Amino acid sequence: MTGTEHPLVTDYLATIEREASFLPAGRREELLADLREHLAVAVGDEEDPETVRTALERLGSPSAIVAAARAEEPETPTAADAPKEQPRTRTVITAVLLGITGLAGLGGSLPAVAALIVGLVLLWTSDAWDRGTKVLATALTLATPIVVALGGLFLAARFGPTELLTILVVGIALPATAAVRLLRTRPKAA
Amino acid sequence: MVPGEARFEATGKVASQLRKGVLEYCVLALLRDGPRYGVEILDELAAVSVMTTSQGTIYPLLSRLRRDGLVDTELRESATGPARRYYTLTAPGRTALTEFADSWPRFRDGVDHFLTASHGGSA
């Protein structure tokens, strides 16, 4: 029998294992392995209960060791405290859908309207942006159809390449700005 | 158990608060001149009474230092007994130790300043 198989030692380690149940399994195993190694050196093949008891006393009470292990654990916010962070993919999809509404408008109104509707739904059902950002992004995105419509209405008489270009640039740039804005917004802190 | 133990317990809270901040640097300092194994580190710390109450509490600390990359471990066979885990100071560990060694005297002097000087005003 080696020192680490002494009943006093196995009891001691079992107590620590039980009290350290909150530790991740890997960390708990590591702690027990460290203590087992320590006792193997400190007790050796000694079987005298007094020697074993002294070694255990010097090591300290299981609760003191477990408390130290708890103190060394990084503070992991519990699920309830952690701000619910939106998956990055959803942020990107929302921003891209809204961002391309201007461009998609060139390809036909159906894809643009679809992108606009889905994008706006994703935007407004998300917790990742505050209300102000949502309103701004919506306004910038909706500006495109409005700019195009107004452009068509008022400039129809003298609709030259310059006017067309202006409307295109503005119509594409505004939703793109909204997209950049959405992507850059840091997740709302809880 | 030992006379004076009770008095030590009474100051336990202050001691444990202070220990929390400096213990890991004492461990790093012990490794400055070469690798040591666990029991050796614990004995060195235990030789200075304020540094440890129960030796076993050092193992979670050593585990964190290893996770943080300040020390490295290596299991070495021993001629006389079971294999021993040796702790070595890494380069980041040495940097951390140097930083602590640089700030400690200023910190200590700062505390002494408040503890010893009379702050009655026009003294």
Tab-separated table of C-alpha atoms in Angstrom:
chain	number	residue	atom	x	y	z
A	1	MET	CA	0.000	0.000	0.000
A	2	THR	CA	1.344	3.447	-0.882
A	3	GLY	CA	0.552	6.583	1.037
A	4	THR	CA	-2.106	7.736	-1.395
A	5	GLU	CA	-4.111	4.565	-0.831
A	6	HIS	CA	-4.299	5.101	2.914
A	7	PRO	CA	-7.970	5.278	3.998
A	8	LEU	CA	-7.362	8.695	5.568
A	9	VAL	CA	-6.046	9.944	2.234
A	10	THR	CA	-8.803	8.434	0.108
A	11	ASP	CA	-11.421	9.871	2.473
A	12	TYR	CA	-9.758	13.257	2.287
A	13	LEU	CA	-9.614	13.248	-1.510
A	14	ALA	CA	-13.191	11.970	-1.763
A	15	THR	CA	-14.362	14.867	0.405
A	16	ILE	CA	-12.596	17.352	-1.847
A	17	GLU	CA	-13.996	15.704	-4.947
A	18	ARG	CA	-17.510	15.980	-3.533
A	19	GLU	CA	-17.151	19.597	-2.365
A	20	ALA	CA	-15.523	20.644	-5.627
A	21	SER	CA	-18.387	19.344	-7.727
A	22	PHE	CA	-19.010	22.889	-8.990
A	23	LEU	CA	-15.648	22.899	-10.773
A	24	PRO	CA	-15.479	21.857	-14.421
A	25	ALA	CA	-14.596	18.154	-14.532
A	26	GLY	CA	-11.164	18.790	-16.024
A	27	ARG	CA	-10.219	21.309	-13.366
A	28	ARG	CA	-11.442	19.076	-10.561
A	29	GLU	CA	-9.412	16.157	-11.893
A	30	GLU	CA	-6.370	18.369	-12.129
A	31	LEU	CA	-6.751	19.532	-8.541
A	32	LEU	CA	-7.154	15.973	-7.287
A	33	ALA	CA	-4.162	14.829	-9.332
A	34	ASP	CA	-2.047	17.656	-7.873
A	35	LEU	CA	-3.049	16.739	-4.324
A	36	ARG	CA	-2.532	13.042	-4.968
A	37	GLU	CA	0.938	13.733	-6.325
A	38	HIS	CA	1.680	15.953	-3.364
A	39	LEU	CA	0.640	13.272	-0.896
A	40	ALA	CA	2.590	10.631	-2.779
A	41	VAL	CA	5.700	12.740	-2.164
A	42	ALA	CA	4.790	13.957	1.325
A	43	VAL	CA	3.585	10.640	2.722
A	44	GLY	CA	5.475	8.231	0.503
A	45	ASP	CA	5.056	4.661	1.635
A	46	GLU	CA	4.493	5.687	5.209
A	47	GLU	CA	1.500	3.959	6.739
A	48	ASP	CA	1.714	5.372	10.232
A	49	PRO	CA	-1.619	7.174	10.743
A	50	GLU	CA	0.118	9.981	12.636
A	51	THR	CA	2.389	10.765	9.687
A	52	VAL	CA	-0.505	10.663	7.265
A	53	ARG	CA	-2.635	12.830	9.513
A	54	THR	CA	0.149	15.413	9.876
A	55	ALA	CA	0.596	15.566	6.105
A	56	LEU	CA	-3.133	16.086	5.625
A	57	GLU	CA	-3.244	18.749	8.337
A	58	ARG	CA	-0.449	20.673	6.678
A	59	LEU	CA	-2.272	20.431	3.391
A	60	GLY	CA	-5.299	22.033	4.999
A	61	SER	CA	-8.988	21.327	5.320
A	62	PRO	CA	-10.814	20.171	2.200
A	63	SER	CA	-13.124	23.168	2.450
A	64	ALA	CA	-10.175	25.610	2.523
A	65	ILE	CA	-8.682	24.019	-0.580
A	66	VAL	CA	-12.017	23.960	-2.371
A	67	ALA	CA	-12.560	27.617	-1.457
A	68	ALA	CA	-9.159	28.457	-2.951
A	69	ALA	CA	-10.082	26.564	-6.111
A	70	ARG	CA	-13.328	28.511	-6.303
A	71	ALA	CA	-11.458	31.793	-5.928
A	72	GLU	CA	-9.137	30.914	-8.813
A	73	GLU	CA	-11.988	30.188	-11.202
A	74	PRO	CA	-12.580	32.960	-13.702
A	75	GLU	CA	-15.865	34.675	-12.970
A	76	THR	CA	-18.261	33.242	-15.467
A	77	PRO	CA	-21.408	35.290	-15.745
A	78	THR	CA	-24.406	33.066	-15.226
A	79	ALA	CA	-26.817	32.640	-18.120
A	80	ALA	CA	-29.291	34.998	-16.467
A	81	ASP	CA	-26.758	37.839	-16.069
A	82	ALA	CA	-25.218	37.571	-19.500
A	83	PRO	CA	-26.618	39.966	-22.039
A	84	LYS	CA	-28.247	37.957	-24.754
A	85	GLU	CA	-25.931	38.458	-27.623
A	86	GLN	CA	-27.308	38.216	-31.089
A	87	PRO	CA	-25.455	35.801	-33.348
A	88	ARG	CA	-23.177	37.738	-35.660
A	89	THR	CA	-24.751	36.029	-38.678
A	90	ARG	CA	-28.127	37.546	-37.926
A	91	THR	CA	-26.606	41.016	-37.637
A	92	VAL	CA	-24.855	40.556	-40.975
A	93	ILE	CA	-27.941	39.155	-42.732
A	94	THR	CA	-30.108	42.022	-41.498
A	95	ALA	CA	-27.548	44.626	-42.549
A	96	VAL	CA	-26.938	43.048	-45.954
A	97	LEU	CA	-30.649	42.669	-46.762
A	98	LEU	CA	-31.344	46.291	-45.933
A	99	GLY	CA	-28.102	47.432	-47.528
A	100	ILE	CA	-28.837	45.850	-50.901
A	101	THR	CA	-32.396	47.121	-51.221
A	102	GLY	CA	-31.084	50.021	-53.282
A	103	LEU	CA	-29.103	47.793	-55.620
A	104	ALA	CA	-31.823	45.160	-55.765
A	105	GLY	CA	-34.201	47.850	-56.909
A	106	LEU	CA	-32.221	47.932	-60.161
A	107	GLY	CA	-32.930	44.269	-60.734
A	108	GLY	CA	-36.630	44.685	-60.321
A	109	SER	CA	-38.993	45.732	-57.606
A	110	LEU	CA	-39.871	42.246	-56.363
A	111	PRO	CA	-36.452	41.240	-54.938
A	112	ALA	CA	-36.013	44.732	-53.518
A	113	VAL	CA	-39.376	44.649	-51.771
A	114	ALA	CA	-38.702	41.145	-50.468
A	115	ALA	CA	-35.281	42.127	-49.114
A	116	LEU	CA	-36.769	45.264	-47.604
A	117	ILE	CA	-39.593	43.447	-45.812
A	118	VAL	CA	-37.469	40.583	-44.492
A	119	GLY	CA	-34.702	42.991	-43.472
A	120	LEU	CA	-37.089	45.275	-41.610
A	121	VAL	CA	-38.731	42.366	-39.813
A	122	LEU	CA	-35.312	41.059	-38.751
A	123	LEU	CA	-34.336	44.563	-37.656
A	124	TRP	CA	-37.385	45.291	-35.549
A	125	THR	CA	-37.623	41.858	-33.907
A	126	SER	CA	-34.006	42.041	-32.769
A	127	ASP	CA	-32.704	43.136	-29.367
A	128	ALA	CA	-29.291	43.996	-30.712
A	129	TRP	CA	-30.035	47.601	-31.631
A	130	ASP	CA	-31.676	50.348	-29.685
A	131	ARG	CA	-34.783	52.092	-30.952
A	132	GLY	CA	-32.959	55.106	-32.325
A	133	THR	CA	-30.706	52.973	-34.483
A	134	LYS	CA	-33.695	50.989	-35.757
A	135	VAL	CA	-35.580	54.154	-36.710
A	136	LEU	CA	-32.523	55.588	-38.443
A	137	ALA	CA	-31.834	52.395	-40.381
A	138	THR	CA	-35.491	52.139	-41.408
A	139	ALA	CA	-35.586	55.763	-42.548
A	140	LEU	CA	-32.386	55.410	-44.575
A	141	THR	CA	-33.651	52.236	-46.206
A	142	LEU	CA	-37.127	53.512	-46.947
A	143	ALA	CA	-35.580	56.678	-48.363
A	144	THR	CA	-34.581	54.793	-51.500
A	145	PRO	CA	-38.057	54.037	-52.888
A	146	ILE	CA	-39.132	57.520	-51.849
A	147	VAL	CA	-36.173	59.185	-53.547
A	148	VAL	CA	-36.754	57.140	-56.679
A	149	ALA	CA	-40.477	57.902	-56.698
A	150	LEU	CA	-40.014	61.616	-56.056
A	151	GLY	CA	-37.224	61.733	-58.604
A	152	GLY	CA	-39.451	60.141	-61.175
A	153	LEU	CA	-42.264	62.521	-60.339
A	154	PHE	CA	-40.485	65.868	-60.314
A	155	LEU	CA	-37.607	65.302	-62.641
A	156	ALA	CA	-39.508	63.396	-65.290
A	157	ALA	CA	-39.626	66.500	-67.453
A	158	ARG	CA	-35.874	66.963	-67.613
A	159	PHE	CA	-34.587	63.542	-66.804
A	160	GLY	CA	-30.969	63.554	-67.892
A	161	PRO	CA	-28.002	61.309	-67.081
A	162	THR	CA	-27.019	63.540	-64.144
A	163	GLU	CA	-30.412	63.213	-62.480
A	164	LEU	CA	-30.461	59.490	-63.081
A	165	LEU	CA	-26.987	59.127	-61.623
A	166	THR	CA	-27.861	61.212	-58.573
A	167	ILE	CA	-30.942	59.149	-57.865
A	168	LEU	CA	-28.998	55.932	-58.320
A	169	VAL	CA	-26.151	57.004	-56.057
A	170	VAL	CA	-28.469	58.297	-53.358
A	171	GLY	CA	-30.756	55.290	-53.668
A	172	ILE	CA	-27.866	52.874	-53.305
A	173	ALA	CA	-25.838	54.863	-50.808
A	174	LEU	CA	-28.555	55.463	-48.214
A	175	PRO	CA	-29.399	51.807	-47.517
A	176	ALA	CA	-25.683	50.997	-47.625
A	177	THR	CA	-25.113	53.633	-44.950
A	178	ALA	CA	-27.835	52.024	-42.861
A	179	ALA	CA	-26.125	48.643	-43.276
A	180	VAL	CA	-22.747	49.998	-42.179
A	181	ARG	CA	-24.409	51.673	-39.230
A	182	LEU	CA	-26.086	48.399	-38.177
A	183	LEU	CA	-22.850	46.458	-38.497
A	184	ARG	CA	-20.888	48.968	-36.483
A	185	THR	CA	-23.331	49.253	-33.617
A	186	ARG	CA	-21.912	47.477	-30.628
A	187	PRO	CA	-24.259	45.002	-28.999
A	188	LYS	CA	-26.476	46.810	-26.569
A	189	ALA	CA	-24.992	46.411	-23.111
A	190	ALA	CA	-27.306	44.968	-20.503
B	1	MET	CA	-3.128	23.818	18.858
B	2	VAL	CA	-0.226	26.224	19.148
B	3	PRO	CA	-0.288	29.224	21.480
B	4	GLY	CA	-0.651	32.336	19.397
B	5	GLU	CA	-2.692	30.490	16.808
B	6	ALA	CA	-5.820	32.213	18.055
B	7	ARG	CA	-4.215	35.602	17.722
B	8	PHE	CA	-3.132	34.715	14.211
B	9	GLU	CA	-6.670	33.667	13.376
B	10	ALA	CA	-7.878	37.024	14.601
B	11	THR	CA	-5.649	38.803	12.109
B	12	GLY	CA	-6.522	36.196	9.508
B	13	LYS	CA	-8.744	38.397	7.439
B	14	VAL	CA	-6.161	41.128	6.956
B	15	ALA	CA	-3.450	38.583	6.249
B	16	SER	CA	-5.551	36.711	3.728
B	17	GLN	CA	-6.496	39.944	1.932
B	18	LEU	CA	-2.853	40.930	1.656
B	19	ARG	CA	-1.766	37.448	0.672
B	20	LYS	CA	-4.239	37.371	-2.187
B	21	GLY	CA	-2.376	40.094	-4.037
B	22	VAL	CA	1.203	38.989	-3.508
B	23	LEU	CA	1.251	35.218	-3.136
B	24	GLU	CA	1.481	34.440	-6.825
B	25	TYR	CA	4.488	36.727	-7.208
B	26	CYS	CA	6.188	35.001	-4.294
B	27	VAL	CA	5.635	31.717	-6.126
B	28	LEU	CA	7.050	33.192	-9.342
B	29	ALA	CA	10.018	34.520	-7.363
B	30	LEU	CA	10.675	31.056	-5.945
B	31	LEU	CA	10.999	29.777	-9.509
B	32	ARG	CA	13.353	32.551	-10.609
B	33	ASP	CA	16.495	30.468	-10.194
B	34	GLY	CA	15.212	27.231	-11.635
B	35	PRO	CA	12.432	24.660	-11.645
B	36	ARG	CA	10.999	23.373	-8.382
B	37	TYR	CA	8.419	20.741	-7.629
B	38	GLY	CA	5.154	21.295	-5.783
B	39	VAL	CA	6.117	20.102	-2.314
B	40	GLU	CA	9.292	22.162	-2.486
B	41	ILE	CA	7.371	25.352	-3.350
B	42	LEU	CA	4.889	24.699	-0.551
B	43	ASP	CA	7.643	24.108	1.999
B	44	GLU	CA	9.404	27.326	1.028
B	45	LEU	CA	6.163	29.262	1.404
B	46	ALA	CA	5.308	27.553	4.681
B	47	ALA	CA	8.682	28.592	6.063
B	48	VAL	CA	7.386	32.178	6.031
B	49	SER	CA	4.333	32.010	8.222
B	50	VAL	CA	2.342	34.904	6.738
B	51	MET	CA	2.439	33.386	3.280
B	52	THR	CA	0.267	30.366	3.749
B	53	THR	CA	-2.245	28.892	6.129
B	54	SER	CA	-2.978	25.589	4.461
B	55	GLN	CA	-0.514	24.380	1.879
B	56	GLY	CA	-3.082	22.719	-0.325
B	57	THR	CA	-4.562	26.064	-1.294
B	58	ILE	CA	-1.417	26.711	-3.358
B	59	TYR	CA	-2.352	24.053	-5.918
B	60	PRO	CA	-5.326	25.934	-7.372
B	61	LEU	CA	-3.023	28.978	-7.584
B	62	LEU	CA	-0.330	26.967	-9.390
B	63	SER	CA	-3.010	25.635	-11.715
B	64	ARG	CA	-4.083	29.163	-12.629
B	65	LEU	CA	-0.496	30.310	-13.174
B	66	ARG	CA	-0.127	27.391	-15.557
B	67	ARG	CA	-3.347	28.287	-17.378
B	68	ASP	CA	-2.206	31.898	-17.646
B	69	GLY	CA	1.076	30.740	-19.148
B	70	LEU	CA	3.230	32.203	-16.374
B	71	VAL	CA	4.625	28.803	-15.427
B	72	ASP	CA	5.137	25.544	-17.233
B	73	THR	CA	5.015	22.082	-15.726
B	74	GLU	CA	6.882	18.930	-16.450
B	75	LEU	CA	6.653	15.535	-14.830
B	76	ARG	CA	10.075	14.178	-13.961
B	77	GLU	CA	10.975	10.752	-12.690
B	78	SER	CA	12.569	10.725	-9.272
B	79	ALA	CA	15.258	8.274	-8.210
B	80	THR	CA	13.891	7.997	-4.703
B	81	GLY	CA	10.139	8.078	-5.046
B	82	PRO	CA	7.153	8.901	-7.205
B	83	ALA	CA	7.457	11.166	-10.250
B	84	ARG	CA	7.393	14.853	-9.411
B	85	ARG	CA	5.742	17.724	-11.232
B	86	TYR	CA	8.260	20.507	-11.719
B	87	TYR	CA	7.220	24.100	-12.216
B	88	THR	CA	9.297	26.371	-14.451
B	89	LEU	CA	9.053	30.112	-14.940
B	90	THR	CA	8.097	31.042	-18.524
B	91	ALA	CA	9.141	34.251	-20.283
B	92	PRO	CA	5.749	35.907	-19.562
B	93	GLY	CA	6.104	34.712	-15.970
B	94	ARG	CA	9.488	36.382	-15.722
B	95	THR	CA	8.052	39.595	-17.156
B	96	ALA	CA	5.207	39.543	-14.638
B	97	LEU	CA	7.695	38.984	-11.829
B	98	THR	CA	9.893	41.876	-12.991
B	99	GLU	CA	6.873	44.168	-13.176
B	100	PHE	CA	5.851	43.225	-9.672
B	101	ALA	CA	9.402	43.601	-8.336
B	102	ASP	CA	9.516	47.091	-9.876
B	103	SER	CA	6.245	48.285	-8.403
B	104	TRP	CA	6.498	46.622	-5.020
B	105	PRO	CA	8.997	49.026	-3.362
B	106	ARG	CA	6.955	52.040	-4.427
B	107	PHE	CA	3.797	50.343	-3.226
B	108	ARG	CA	5.365	49.387	0.082
B	109	ASP	CA	6.772	52.885	0.607
B	110	GLY	CA	3.387	54.354	-0.230
B	111	VAL	CA	1.650	52.272	2.407
B	112	ASP	CA	4.403	53.016	4.939
B	113	HIS	CA	3.957	56.690	4.221
B	114	PHE	CA	0.376	56.567	5.467
B	115	LEU	CA	1.077	54.194	8.312
B	116	THR	CA	4.025	56.053	9.816
B	117	ALA	CA	3.799	59.728	8.917
B	118	SER	CA	1.792	62.090	11.074
B	119	HIS	CA	-0.846	63.758	8.994
B	120	GLY	CA	-1.913	66.384	11.523
B	121	GLY	CA	-1.395	69.212	9.047
B	122	SER	CA	1.367	71.655	10.076
B	123	ALA	CA	3.616	69.094	11.663
